[in-house]
XYZ file of C-alpha atoms in Angstrom:
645
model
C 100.903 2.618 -24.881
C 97.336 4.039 -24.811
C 97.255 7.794 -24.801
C 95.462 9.210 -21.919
C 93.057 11.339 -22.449
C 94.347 15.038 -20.885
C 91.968 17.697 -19.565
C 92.860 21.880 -19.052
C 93.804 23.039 -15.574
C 91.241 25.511 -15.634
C 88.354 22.713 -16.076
C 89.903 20.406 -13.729
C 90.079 23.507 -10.924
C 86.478 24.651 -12.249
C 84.765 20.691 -11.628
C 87.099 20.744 -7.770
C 85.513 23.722 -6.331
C 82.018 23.051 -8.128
C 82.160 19.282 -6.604
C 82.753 21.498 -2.931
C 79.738 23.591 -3.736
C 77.541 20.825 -4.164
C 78.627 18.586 -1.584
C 77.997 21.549 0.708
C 74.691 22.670 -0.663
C 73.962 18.372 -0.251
C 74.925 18.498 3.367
C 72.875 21.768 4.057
C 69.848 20.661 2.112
C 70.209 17.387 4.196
C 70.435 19.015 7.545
C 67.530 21.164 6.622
C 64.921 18.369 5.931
C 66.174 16.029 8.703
C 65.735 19.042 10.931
C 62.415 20.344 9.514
C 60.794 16.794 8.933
C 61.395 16.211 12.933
C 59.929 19.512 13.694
C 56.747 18.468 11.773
C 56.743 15.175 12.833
C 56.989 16.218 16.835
C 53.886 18.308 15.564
C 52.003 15.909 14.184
C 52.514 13.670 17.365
C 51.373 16.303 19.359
C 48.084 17.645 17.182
C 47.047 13.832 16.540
C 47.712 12.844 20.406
C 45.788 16.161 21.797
C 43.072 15.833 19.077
C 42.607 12.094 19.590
C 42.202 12.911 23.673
C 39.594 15.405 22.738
C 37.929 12.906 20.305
C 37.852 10.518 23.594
C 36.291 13.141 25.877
C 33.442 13.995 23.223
C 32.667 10.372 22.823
C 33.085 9.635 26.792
C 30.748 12.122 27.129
C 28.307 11.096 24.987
C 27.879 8.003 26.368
C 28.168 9.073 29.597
C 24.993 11.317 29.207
C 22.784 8.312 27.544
C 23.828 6.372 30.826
C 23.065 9.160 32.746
C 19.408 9.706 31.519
C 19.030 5.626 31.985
C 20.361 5.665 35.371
C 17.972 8.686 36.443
C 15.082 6.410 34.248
C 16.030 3.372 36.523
C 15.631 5.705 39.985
C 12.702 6.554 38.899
C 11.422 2.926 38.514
C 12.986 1.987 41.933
C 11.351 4.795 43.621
C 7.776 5.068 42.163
C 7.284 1.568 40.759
C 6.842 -0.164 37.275
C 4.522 2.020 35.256
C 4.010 0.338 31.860
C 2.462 3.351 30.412
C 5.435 5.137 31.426
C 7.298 2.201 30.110
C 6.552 3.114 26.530
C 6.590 6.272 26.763
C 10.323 6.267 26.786
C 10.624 4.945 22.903
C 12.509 6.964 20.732
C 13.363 9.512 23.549
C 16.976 9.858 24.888
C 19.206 8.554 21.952
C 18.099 4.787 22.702
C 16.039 4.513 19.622
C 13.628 1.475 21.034
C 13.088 2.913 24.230
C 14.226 0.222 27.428
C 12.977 -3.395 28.414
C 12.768 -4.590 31.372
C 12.338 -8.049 33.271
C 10.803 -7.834 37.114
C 11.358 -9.649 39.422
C 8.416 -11.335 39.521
C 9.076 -12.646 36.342
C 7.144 -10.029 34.192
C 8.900 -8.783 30.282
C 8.052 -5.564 29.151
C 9.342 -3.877 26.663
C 8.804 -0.246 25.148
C 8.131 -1.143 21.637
C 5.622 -4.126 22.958
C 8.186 -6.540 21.560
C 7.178 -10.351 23.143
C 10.024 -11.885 23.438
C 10.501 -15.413 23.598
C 12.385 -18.832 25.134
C 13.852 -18.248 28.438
C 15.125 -14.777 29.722
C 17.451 -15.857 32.294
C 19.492 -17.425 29.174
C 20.124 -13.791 27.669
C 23.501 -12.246 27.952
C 21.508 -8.836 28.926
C 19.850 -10.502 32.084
C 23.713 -12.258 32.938
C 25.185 -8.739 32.658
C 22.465 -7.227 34.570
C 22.725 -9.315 37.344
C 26.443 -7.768 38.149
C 25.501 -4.242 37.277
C 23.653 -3.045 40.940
C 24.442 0.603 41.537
C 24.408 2.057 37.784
C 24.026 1.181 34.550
C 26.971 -0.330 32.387
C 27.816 -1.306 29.029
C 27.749 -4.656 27.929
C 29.539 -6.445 24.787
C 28.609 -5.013 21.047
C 26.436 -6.754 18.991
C 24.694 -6.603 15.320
C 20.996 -7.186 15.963
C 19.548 -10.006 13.731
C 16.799 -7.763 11.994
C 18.116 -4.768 11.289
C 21.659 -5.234 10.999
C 22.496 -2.162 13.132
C 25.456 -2.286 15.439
C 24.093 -2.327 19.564
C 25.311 -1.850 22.679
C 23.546 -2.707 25.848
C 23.199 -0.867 28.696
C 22.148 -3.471 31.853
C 21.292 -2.610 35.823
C 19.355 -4.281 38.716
C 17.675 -2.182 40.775
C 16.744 -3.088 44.786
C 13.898 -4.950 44.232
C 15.729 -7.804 41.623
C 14.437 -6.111 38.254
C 16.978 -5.598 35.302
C 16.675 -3.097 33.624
C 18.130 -2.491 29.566
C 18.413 -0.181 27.111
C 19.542 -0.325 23.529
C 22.158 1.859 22.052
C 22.446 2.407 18.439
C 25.957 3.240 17.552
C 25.166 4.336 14.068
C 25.347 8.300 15.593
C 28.633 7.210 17.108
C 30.132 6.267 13.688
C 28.282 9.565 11.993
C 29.745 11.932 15.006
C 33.425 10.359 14.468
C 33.490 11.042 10.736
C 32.798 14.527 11.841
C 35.303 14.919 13.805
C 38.387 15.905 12.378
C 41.739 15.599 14.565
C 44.535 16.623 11.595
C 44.146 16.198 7.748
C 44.247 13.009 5.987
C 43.718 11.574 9.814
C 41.507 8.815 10.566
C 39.422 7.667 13.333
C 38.763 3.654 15.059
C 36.717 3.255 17.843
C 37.040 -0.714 18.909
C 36.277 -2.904 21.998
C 38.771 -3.335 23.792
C 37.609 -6.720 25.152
C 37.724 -8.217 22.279
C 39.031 -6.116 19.570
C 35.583 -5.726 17.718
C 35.371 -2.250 15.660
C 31.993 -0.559 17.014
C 32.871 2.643 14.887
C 34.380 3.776 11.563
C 34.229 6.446 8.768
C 33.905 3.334 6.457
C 30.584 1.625 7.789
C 31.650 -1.784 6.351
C 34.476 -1.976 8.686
C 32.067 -1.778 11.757
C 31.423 -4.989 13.666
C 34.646 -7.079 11.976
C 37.743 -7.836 14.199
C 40.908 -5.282 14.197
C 42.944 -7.703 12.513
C 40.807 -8.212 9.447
C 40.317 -5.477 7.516
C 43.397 -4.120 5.429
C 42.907 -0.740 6.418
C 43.153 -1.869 10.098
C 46.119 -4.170 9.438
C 48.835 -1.424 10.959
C 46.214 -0.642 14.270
C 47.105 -1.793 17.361
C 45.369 -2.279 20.535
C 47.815 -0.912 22.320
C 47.284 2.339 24.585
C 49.801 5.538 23.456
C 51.224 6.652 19.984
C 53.798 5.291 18.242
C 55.234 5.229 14.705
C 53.942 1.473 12.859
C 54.658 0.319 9.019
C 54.889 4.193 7.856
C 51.834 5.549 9.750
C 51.687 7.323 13.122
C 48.821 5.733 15.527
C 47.337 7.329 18.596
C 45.536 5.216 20.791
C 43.046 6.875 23.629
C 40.890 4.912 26.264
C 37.291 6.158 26.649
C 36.621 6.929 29.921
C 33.585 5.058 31.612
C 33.510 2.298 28.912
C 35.833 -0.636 27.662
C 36.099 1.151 24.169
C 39.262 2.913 22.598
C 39.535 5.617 19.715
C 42.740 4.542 17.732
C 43.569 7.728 15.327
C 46.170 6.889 12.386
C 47.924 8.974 9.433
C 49.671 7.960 6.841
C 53.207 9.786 7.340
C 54.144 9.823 3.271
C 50.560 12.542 3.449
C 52.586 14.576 6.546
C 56.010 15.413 4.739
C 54.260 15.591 1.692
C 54.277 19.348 1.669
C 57.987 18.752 3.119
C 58.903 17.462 0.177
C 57.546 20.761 -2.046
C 59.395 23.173 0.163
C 62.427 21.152 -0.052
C 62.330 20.945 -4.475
C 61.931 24.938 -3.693
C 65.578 25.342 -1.738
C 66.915 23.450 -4.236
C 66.273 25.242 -7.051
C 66.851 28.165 -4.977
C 70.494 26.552 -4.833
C 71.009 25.714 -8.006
C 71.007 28.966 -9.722
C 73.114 30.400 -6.743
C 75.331 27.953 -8.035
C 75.176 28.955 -11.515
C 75.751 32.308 -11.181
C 78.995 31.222 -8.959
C 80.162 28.407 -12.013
C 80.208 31.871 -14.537
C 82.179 33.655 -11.817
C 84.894 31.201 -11.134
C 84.746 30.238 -14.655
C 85.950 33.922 -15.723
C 89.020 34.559 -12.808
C 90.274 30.900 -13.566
C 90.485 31.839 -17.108
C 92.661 35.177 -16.232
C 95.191 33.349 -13.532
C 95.590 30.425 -15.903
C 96.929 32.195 -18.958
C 100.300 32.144 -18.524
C 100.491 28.585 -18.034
C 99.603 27.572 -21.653
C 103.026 28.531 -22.900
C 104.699 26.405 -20.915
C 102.274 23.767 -21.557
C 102.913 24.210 -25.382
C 106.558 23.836 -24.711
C 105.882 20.431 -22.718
C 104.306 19.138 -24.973
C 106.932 19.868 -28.327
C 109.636 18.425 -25.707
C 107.210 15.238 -25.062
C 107.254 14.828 -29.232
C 110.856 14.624 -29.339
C 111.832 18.207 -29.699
C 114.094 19.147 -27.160
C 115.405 21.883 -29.148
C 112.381 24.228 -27.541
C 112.755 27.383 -25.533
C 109.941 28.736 -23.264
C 109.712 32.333 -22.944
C 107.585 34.084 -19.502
C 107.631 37.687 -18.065
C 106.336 36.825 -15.258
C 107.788 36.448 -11.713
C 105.886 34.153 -9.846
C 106.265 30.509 -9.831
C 105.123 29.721 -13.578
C 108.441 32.027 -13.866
C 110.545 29.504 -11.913
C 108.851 26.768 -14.063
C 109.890 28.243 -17.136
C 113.514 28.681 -16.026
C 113.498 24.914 -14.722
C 111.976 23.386 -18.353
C 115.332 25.556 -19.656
C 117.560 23.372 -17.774
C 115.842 20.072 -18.153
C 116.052 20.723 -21.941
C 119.656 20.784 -22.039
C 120.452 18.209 -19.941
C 118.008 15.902 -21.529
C 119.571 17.119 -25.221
C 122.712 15.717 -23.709
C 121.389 12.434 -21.989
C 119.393 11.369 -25.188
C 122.675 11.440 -27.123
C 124.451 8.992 -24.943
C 121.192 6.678 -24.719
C 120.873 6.744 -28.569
C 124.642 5.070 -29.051
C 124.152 2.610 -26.054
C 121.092 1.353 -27.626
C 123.129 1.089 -31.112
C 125.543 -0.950 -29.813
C 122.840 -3.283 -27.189
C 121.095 -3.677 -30.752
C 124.431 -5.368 -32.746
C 125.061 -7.368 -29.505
C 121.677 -8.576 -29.322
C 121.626 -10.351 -32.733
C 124.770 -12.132 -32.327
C 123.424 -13.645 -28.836
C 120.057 -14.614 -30.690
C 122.101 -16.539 -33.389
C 124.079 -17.981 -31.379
C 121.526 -19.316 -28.582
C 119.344 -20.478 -31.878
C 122.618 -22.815 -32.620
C 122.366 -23.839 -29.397
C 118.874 -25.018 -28.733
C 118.886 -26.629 -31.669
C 121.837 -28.815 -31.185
C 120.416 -29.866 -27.438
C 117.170 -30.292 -29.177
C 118.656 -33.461 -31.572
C 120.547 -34.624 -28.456
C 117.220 -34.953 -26.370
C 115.493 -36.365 -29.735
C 118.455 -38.786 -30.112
C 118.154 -39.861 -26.392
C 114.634 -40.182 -26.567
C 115.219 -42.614 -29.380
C 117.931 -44.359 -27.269
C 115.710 -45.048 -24.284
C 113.209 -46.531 -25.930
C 115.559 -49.053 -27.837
C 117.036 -50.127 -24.003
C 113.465 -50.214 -23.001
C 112.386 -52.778 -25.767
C 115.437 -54.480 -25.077
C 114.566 -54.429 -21.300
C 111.318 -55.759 -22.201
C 112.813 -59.047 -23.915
C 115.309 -59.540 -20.948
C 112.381 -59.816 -18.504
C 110.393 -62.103 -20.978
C 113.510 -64.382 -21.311
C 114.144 -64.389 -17.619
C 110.542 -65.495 -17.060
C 110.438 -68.247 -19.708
C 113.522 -69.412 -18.408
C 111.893 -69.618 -14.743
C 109.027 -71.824 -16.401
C 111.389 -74.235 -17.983
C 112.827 -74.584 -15.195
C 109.753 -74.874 -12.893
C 108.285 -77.510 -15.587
C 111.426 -79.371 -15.481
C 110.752 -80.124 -11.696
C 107.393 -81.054 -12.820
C 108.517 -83.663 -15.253
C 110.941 -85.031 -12.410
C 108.146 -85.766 -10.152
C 106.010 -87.293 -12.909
C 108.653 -89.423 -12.955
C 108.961 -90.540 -9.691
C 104.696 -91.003 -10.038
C 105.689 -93.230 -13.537
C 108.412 -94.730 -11.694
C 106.028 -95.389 -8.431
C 103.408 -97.063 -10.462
C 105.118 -99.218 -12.374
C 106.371 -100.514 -9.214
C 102.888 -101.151 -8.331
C 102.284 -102.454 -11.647
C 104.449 -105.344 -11.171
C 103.134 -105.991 -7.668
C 99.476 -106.320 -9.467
C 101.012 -108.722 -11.936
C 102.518 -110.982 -9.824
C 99.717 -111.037 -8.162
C 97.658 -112.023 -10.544
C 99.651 -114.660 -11.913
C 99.152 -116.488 -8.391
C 95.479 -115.542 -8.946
C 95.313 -117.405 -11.952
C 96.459 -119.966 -10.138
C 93.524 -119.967 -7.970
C 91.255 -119.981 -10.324
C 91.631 -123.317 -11.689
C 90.726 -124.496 -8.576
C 87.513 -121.718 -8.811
C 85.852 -123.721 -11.933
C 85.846 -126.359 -10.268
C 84.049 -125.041 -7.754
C 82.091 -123.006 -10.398
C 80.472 -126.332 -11.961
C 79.296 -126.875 -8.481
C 77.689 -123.744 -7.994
C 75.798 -123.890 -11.720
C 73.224 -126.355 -9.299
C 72.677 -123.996 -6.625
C 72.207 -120.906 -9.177
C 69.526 -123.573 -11.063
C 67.589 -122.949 -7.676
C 67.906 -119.636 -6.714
C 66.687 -118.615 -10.637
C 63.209 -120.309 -10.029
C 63.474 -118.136 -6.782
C 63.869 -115.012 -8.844
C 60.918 -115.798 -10.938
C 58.651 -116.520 -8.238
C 59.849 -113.352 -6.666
C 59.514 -111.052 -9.830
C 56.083 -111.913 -10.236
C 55.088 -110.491 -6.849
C 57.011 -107.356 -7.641
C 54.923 -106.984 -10.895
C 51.604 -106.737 -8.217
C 53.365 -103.988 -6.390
C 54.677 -101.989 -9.074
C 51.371 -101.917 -10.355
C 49.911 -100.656 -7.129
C 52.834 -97.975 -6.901
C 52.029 -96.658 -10.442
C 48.295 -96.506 -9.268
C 49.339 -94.232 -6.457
C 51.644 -92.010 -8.105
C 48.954 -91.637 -11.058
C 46.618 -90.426 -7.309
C 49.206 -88.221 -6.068
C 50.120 -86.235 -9.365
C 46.431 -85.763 -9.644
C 45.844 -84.854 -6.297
C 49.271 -82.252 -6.435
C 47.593 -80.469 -9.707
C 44.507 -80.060 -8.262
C 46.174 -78.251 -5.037
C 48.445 -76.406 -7.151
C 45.355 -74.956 -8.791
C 43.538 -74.021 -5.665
C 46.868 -72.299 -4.515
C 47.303 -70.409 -7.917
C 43.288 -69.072 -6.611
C 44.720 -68.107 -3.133
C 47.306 -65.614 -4.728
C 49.721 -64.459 -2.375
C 48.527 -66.705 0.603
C 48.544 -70.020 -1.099
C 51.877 -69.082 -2.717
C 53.875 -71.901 0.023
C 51.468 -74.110 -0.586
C 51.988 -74.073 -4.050
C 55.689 -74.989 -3.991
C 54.891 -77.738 -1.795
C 52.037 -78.939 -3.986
C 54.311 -78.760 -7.421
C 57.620 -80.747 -5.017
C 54.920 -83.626 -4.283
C 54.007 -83.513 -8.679
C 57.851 -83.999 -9.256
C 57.696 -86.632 -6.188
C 55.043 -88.689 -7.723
C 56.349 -88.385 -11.071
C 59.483 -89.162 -10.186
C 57.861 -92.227 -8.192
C 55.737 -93.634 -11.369
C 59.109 -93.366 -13.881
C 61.055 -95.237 -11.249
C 58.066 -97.440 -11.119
C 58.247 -98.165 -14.688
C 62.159 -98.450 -14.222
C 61.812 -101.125 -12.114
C 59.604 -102.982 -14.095
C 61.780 -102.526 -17.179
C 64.552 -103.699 -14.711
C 62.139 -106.886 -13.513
C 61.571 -107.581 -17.420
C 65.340 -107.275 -18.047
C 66.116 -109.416 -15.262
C 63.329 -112.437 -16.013
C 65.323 -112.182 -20.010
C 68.580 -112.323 -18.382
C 67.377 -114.878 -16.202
C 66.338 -117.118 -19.178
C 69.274 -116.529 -21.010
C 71.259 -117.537 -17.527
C 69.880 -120.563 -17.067
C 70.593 -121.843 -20.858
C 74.105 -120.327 -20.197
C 74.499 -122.079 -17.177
C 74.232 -125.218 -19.398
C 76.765 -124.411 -21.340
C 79.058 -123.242 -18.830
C 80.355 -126.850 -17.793
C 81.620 -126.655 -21.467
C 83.038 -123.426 -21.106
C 85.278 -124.729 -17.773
C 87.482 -126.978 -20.216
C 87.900 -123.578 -22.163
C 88.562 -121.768 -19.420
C 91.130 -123.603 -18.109
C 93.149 -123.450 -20.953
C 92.648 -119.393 -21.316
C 94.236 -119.411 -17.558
C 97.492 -121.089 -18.993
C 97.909 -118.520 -21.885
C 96.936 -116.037 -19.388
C 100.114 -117.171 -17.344
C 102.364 -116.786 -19.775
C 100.980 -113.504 -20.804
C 101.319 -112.027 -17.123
C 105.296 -113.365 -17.328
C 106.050 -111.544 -20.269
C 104.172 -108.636 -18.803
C 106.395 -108.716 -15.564
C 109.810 -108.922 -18.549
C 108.667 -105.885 -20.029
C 108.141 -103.582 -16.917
C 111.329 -104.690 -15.527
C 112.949 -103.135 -18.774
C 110.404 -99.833 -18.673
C 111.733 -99.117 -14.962
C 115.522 -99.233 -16.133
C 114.759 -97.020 -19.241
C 112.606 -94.715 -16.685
C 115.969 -94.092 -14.486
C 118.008 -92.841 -17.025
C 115.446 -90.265 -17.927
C 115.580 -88.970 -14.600
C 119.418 -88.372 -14.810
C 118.212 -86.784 -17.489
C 115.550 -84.233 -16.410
C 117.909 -83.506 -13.096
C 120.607 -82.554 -15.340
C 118.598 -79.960 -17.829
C 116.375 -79.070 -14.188
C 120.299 -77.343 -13.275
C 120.657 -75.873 -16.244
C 117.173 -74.079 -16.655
C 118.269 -72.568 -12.981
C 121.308 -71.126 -14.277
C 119.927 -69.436 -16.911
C 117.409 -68.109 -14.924
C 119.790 -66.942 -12.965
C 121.869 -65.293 -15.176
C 118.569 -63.888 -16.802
C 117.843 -61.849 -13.679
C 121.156 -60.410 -13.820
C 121.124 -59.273 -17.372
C 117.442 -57.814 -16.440
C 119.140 -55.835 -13.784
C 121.911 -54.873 -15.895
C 119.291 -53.291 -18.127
C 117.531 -52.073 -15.440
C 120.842 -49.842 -14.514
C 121.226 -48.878 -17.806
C 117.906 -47.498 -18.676
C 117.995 -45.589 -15.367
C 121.414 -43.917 -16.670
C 119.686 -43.383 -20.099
C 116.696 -41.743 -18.418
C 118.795 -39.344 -16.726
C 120.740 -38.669 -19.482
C 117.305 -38.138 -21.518
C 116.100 -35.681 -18.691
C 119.450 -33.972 -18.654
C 118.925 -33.512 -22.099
C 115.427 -31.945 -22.057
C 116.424 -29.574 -19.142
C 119.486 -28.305 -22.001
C 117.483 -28.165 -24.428
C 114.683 -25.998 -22.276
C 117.649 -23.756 -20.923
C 118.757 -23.212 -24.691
C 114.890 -22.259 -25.550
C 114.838 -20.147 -22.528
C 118.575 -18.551 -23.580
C 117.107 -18.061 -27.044
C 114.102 -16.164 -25.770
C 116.142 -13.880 -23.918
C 118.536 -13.034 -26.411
C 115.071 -11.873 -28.677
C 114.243 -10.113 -25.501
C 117.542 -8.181 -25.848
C 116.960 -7.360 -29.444
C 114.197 -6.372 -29.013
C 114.612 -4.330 -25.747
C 117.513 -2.498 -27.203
C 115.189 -2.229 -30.392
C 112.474 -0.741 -28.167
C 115.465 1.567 -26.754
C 116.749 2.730 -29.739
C 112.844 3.758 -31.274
C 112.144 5.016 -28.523
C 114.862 7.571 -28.502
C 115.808 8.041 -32.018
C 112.833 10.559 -32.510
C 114.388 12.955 -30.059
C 115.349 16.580 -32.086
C 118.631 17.513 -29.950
C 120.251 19.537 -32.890
């Protein structure tokens, strides 16, 4: 067994109360920055929401005074007229930088900078907007102007008598004011459009005129009006009063607790060497009340080496007193218990090697028996084996005996016929003496019909010739399309099966064409060579006769012989029927003896299982009788150390 590692009571107390202390310098620590880092952050929410208001008002009311001096500039033109001189006198005065333009109603541009401007006015966006603006001036939607780059507002009205009247703000002073202003630290300051999201105004000048949602410093922004915490920053949002614009002010929160995070390293340490001082404390009073225990400890541990022999000694009255007194009394009675387990495990020892020879006798005698049946079962099994085999060969004799008895019956059957056909043809034979006769008679006719046949097979010759001719076309023409078709690809693909069936056709045509005139050839020879036979036919009807006599006789002798055949042919069927009945008994008794086997090598294979399961119970007896031994082996080391004298 693995000796575990022991530690000193006074440690063990020392690392429980110092664990306390720092879990409950953890949970204080905790409580203290949750609390504080909501304190600050309801702080910053209100510095960044008040100072972003205040922001709104300053730019509200800068543009409210620049729309102010252009309404009181429009009055002025409604009540005493269009004054050109007056006209440009207004550039560069009242924060609009170019002065105002103006377009009357009498169709009349004029402009303080003498600008000319050209194409049609009533297609500007400044002349749309001016046309709804009637009673004061109003902003219109920012712009960059195309020469200078500079970002531009317009501010549009129409006066009584149909003239509208604009002026061009600069908002380069807005962006220049706003980096100015300064709502908390580390804050920064948006001013967009809220019609469509267009920054107008920025600290960082290359943000102005580009959408909210492109720049990566604006990715967190939102249009939205309020403040709210978004992807670790807080964002104010404040509408500017009198215009469709919006200051959006945003901090990065990590640059609000940051100072937090300094005060918090500072309680820390703070607690840490409160601790410290407390570890050398508890580390000296543990030490005192803990004394008395490491005599008793030393005694444990000479009793846990086998000495039981020990006495512990203690003044004192408290309860390592009453522990001493106990480890007296467990001493003894142990002295006396380890006595009796030393002789039990003596005699559990000698028992335990006479079981473990004695199962060892055992499993191996049921381990030959189990060999020995193995070999037994497969002997019945190759015997088995042959049984079957027999038993099936015995079924095919017997099945090709019934074949061979009705192959007789076919033999038998035919022979029959056999002597039907002879007698038959004896009376044929007959007949045909009478036939030459009429044969000699015939030799005139066939003298006819062969000059027929020549006359005939010279006509043929003029058609075969003309069929060769137009197979000799056709297999041209089929090559010639089967060409054109290999050209079409794909498309002429049909028509080039079609084109290669009529080449087979017409060469199949021209070789029977030369087939027949082979034929016509063959017949005109055989035709010769009939008609000089047919002159020696009326010699060959003498002969003939007399081959029909010997013929006769020949057919009678046949007829003897078959009649002798079909008796031989009826004893071997007696024959066949009788070894037919004795193939089916011993295919019979075949089966048997296979199932006979079958029984036995069933018995065998429980007897071989049987076996195994002995032989496995043996093993397993064996195995527990070394378990003995060696428990009561175990028992006896285990014990034998003990000191009790």
């Amino acid at each position: 067994m693995k000796k575990v590692k022991r530690g000193k009571l006074s440690k063990k107390i020392l690392s429980t109360t110092m664990s306390i202390m720092i879990l409950i310098s953890a949970i204080s620590t905790g409580i203290y920055y949750l609390y504080t880092k909501k304190t600050i952050h309801e702080l910053t929410y209100n510095l960044i929401s008040l100072g972003t208001e205040k922001e709104s008002v300053e730019i509200s009311k800068y543009m409210t005074t620049i729309l102010a001096q252009l309404n009181v500039i429009a009055d002025s033109i409604e009540t005493n007229g269009i004054d050109e001189e007056y006209i440009k006198s207004l550039n560069g005065k009242y924060g609009l930088g170019a002065g105002i333009y103006l377009y009357t109603s009498d169709g009349r541009y004029l402009d303080s900078t003498d600008y000319i401007l050209e194409g049609d006015v009533k297609q500007r966006e400044w002349y749309k907007e001016g046309q709804e603006h009637t009673d004061k001036f109003e902003l219109g939607h920012v712009y960059k102007d195309a020469n200078s780059g500079e970002l531009i507002v317009t501010a549009t009205r129409k006066i009584s008598d149909g003239t509208i009247i604009c002026g061009d703000i600069y908002l380069d002073e807005l962006s220049d004011t706003l980096s100015q202003l300064n709502v908390i630290e580390n804050a920064k300051n948006i001013v967009i459009d809220l019609s469509d999201s267009t920054v107008i105004a920025h600290s960082d000048k290359d943000l102005i005129g580009s959408n909210l949602s492109d720049g990566e410093i604006t990715e967190n922004l939102t249009s939205s009006e309020g403040i709210q915490d978004k992807n670790d920053h807080i964002i104010c949002n404040s509408k500017i009063e009198g215009t469709s614009w919006a200051i959006i002010s945003y901090l990065d929160s990590s640059t609000v607790f940051k100072r937090l995070n300094g005060a918090n390293i500072f309680v820390i340490s703070c607690i840490s060497v409160v601790m410290i001082i407390g570890l050398l404390i508890q580390m000296l009073l543990i030490r005192k009340v803990t004394k008395p225990v490491s005599s008793i400890t030393k005694g444990l541990t000479e009793m846990i080496d086998g000495n039981l022999t020990v006495e512990v000694e203690t003044t004192s009255n408290d309860e390592i007193g009453i522990m001493a007194d106990t480890l007296k009394t467990y001493s003894t009675k142990m002295k006396e218990k380890i006595g009796s387990l030393i002789s039990l495990s003596k005699d559990m020892q000698n028992q335990g090697e006479s079981g473990q020879k004695l199962s060892h006798k055992l499993f191996e005698a049921s381990k030959t028996q189990s060999q020995a049946m193995e070999e037994f079962k497969e002997t019945m099994t190759q015997i088995a084996s042959t049984v079957t085999q027999s038993a099936e060969n015995t079924v095919s004799l017997a099945q090709s005996m019934e074949e061979c008895s009705e192959l007789e019956n076919i033999v038998s059957y035919n022979m029959g016929q056999t002597m039907e056909i002879s007698h038959v043809s004896k009376s044929d034979i007959l007949e045909l003496d009478d036939s030459i006769q009429k044969i000699d008679e015939s030799m005139n006719i066939l003298d006819k019909k062969i000059k027929n046949v020549f006359e005939a097979s010279d006509k043929m010759q003029n058609i075969i010739g003309l069929i060769k001719g137009i197979s000799e076309q056709t297999n041209l023409l089929s090559l010639n399309a089967g060409i054109e078709s290999a050209r079409a690809g794909e498309a002429g693909k049909g028509f080039s099966v079609v084109a290669e069936e009529i080449r087979v056709l017409a060469e199949q045509s021209a070789a029977a064409a030369n087939d027949i005139e082979q034929l016509i050839h063959q017949v005109e020879a055989d035709l010769k060579d009939t008609n000089k036979a047919k002159e020696d036919s009326s010699n060959c009807v003498v002969i003939s006769k007399e081959a029909a006599k010997k013929t006769l006789v020949s057919f009678e002798n046949i007829i003897n012989k078959i009649e002798t055949t079909n008796t031989s042919l009826e004893k071997m069927r007696s024959k066949v029927t009788s070894c037919t009945m004795i193939s089916t008994d011993m295919s019979a008794i075949a089966e048997e003896q296979s199932a006979s086997v079958e029984e036995v090598l069933a018995t065998i294979e429980t007897l071989s299982e049987n076996s195994k399961t002995i032989a496995e119970e043996s093993s397993r007896a064996q195995n527990d009788a070394e378990n003995i031994l060696d428990i009561s082996k175990d028992v006896y080391d285990s014990v034998k150390d003990f000191r009790i004298e």
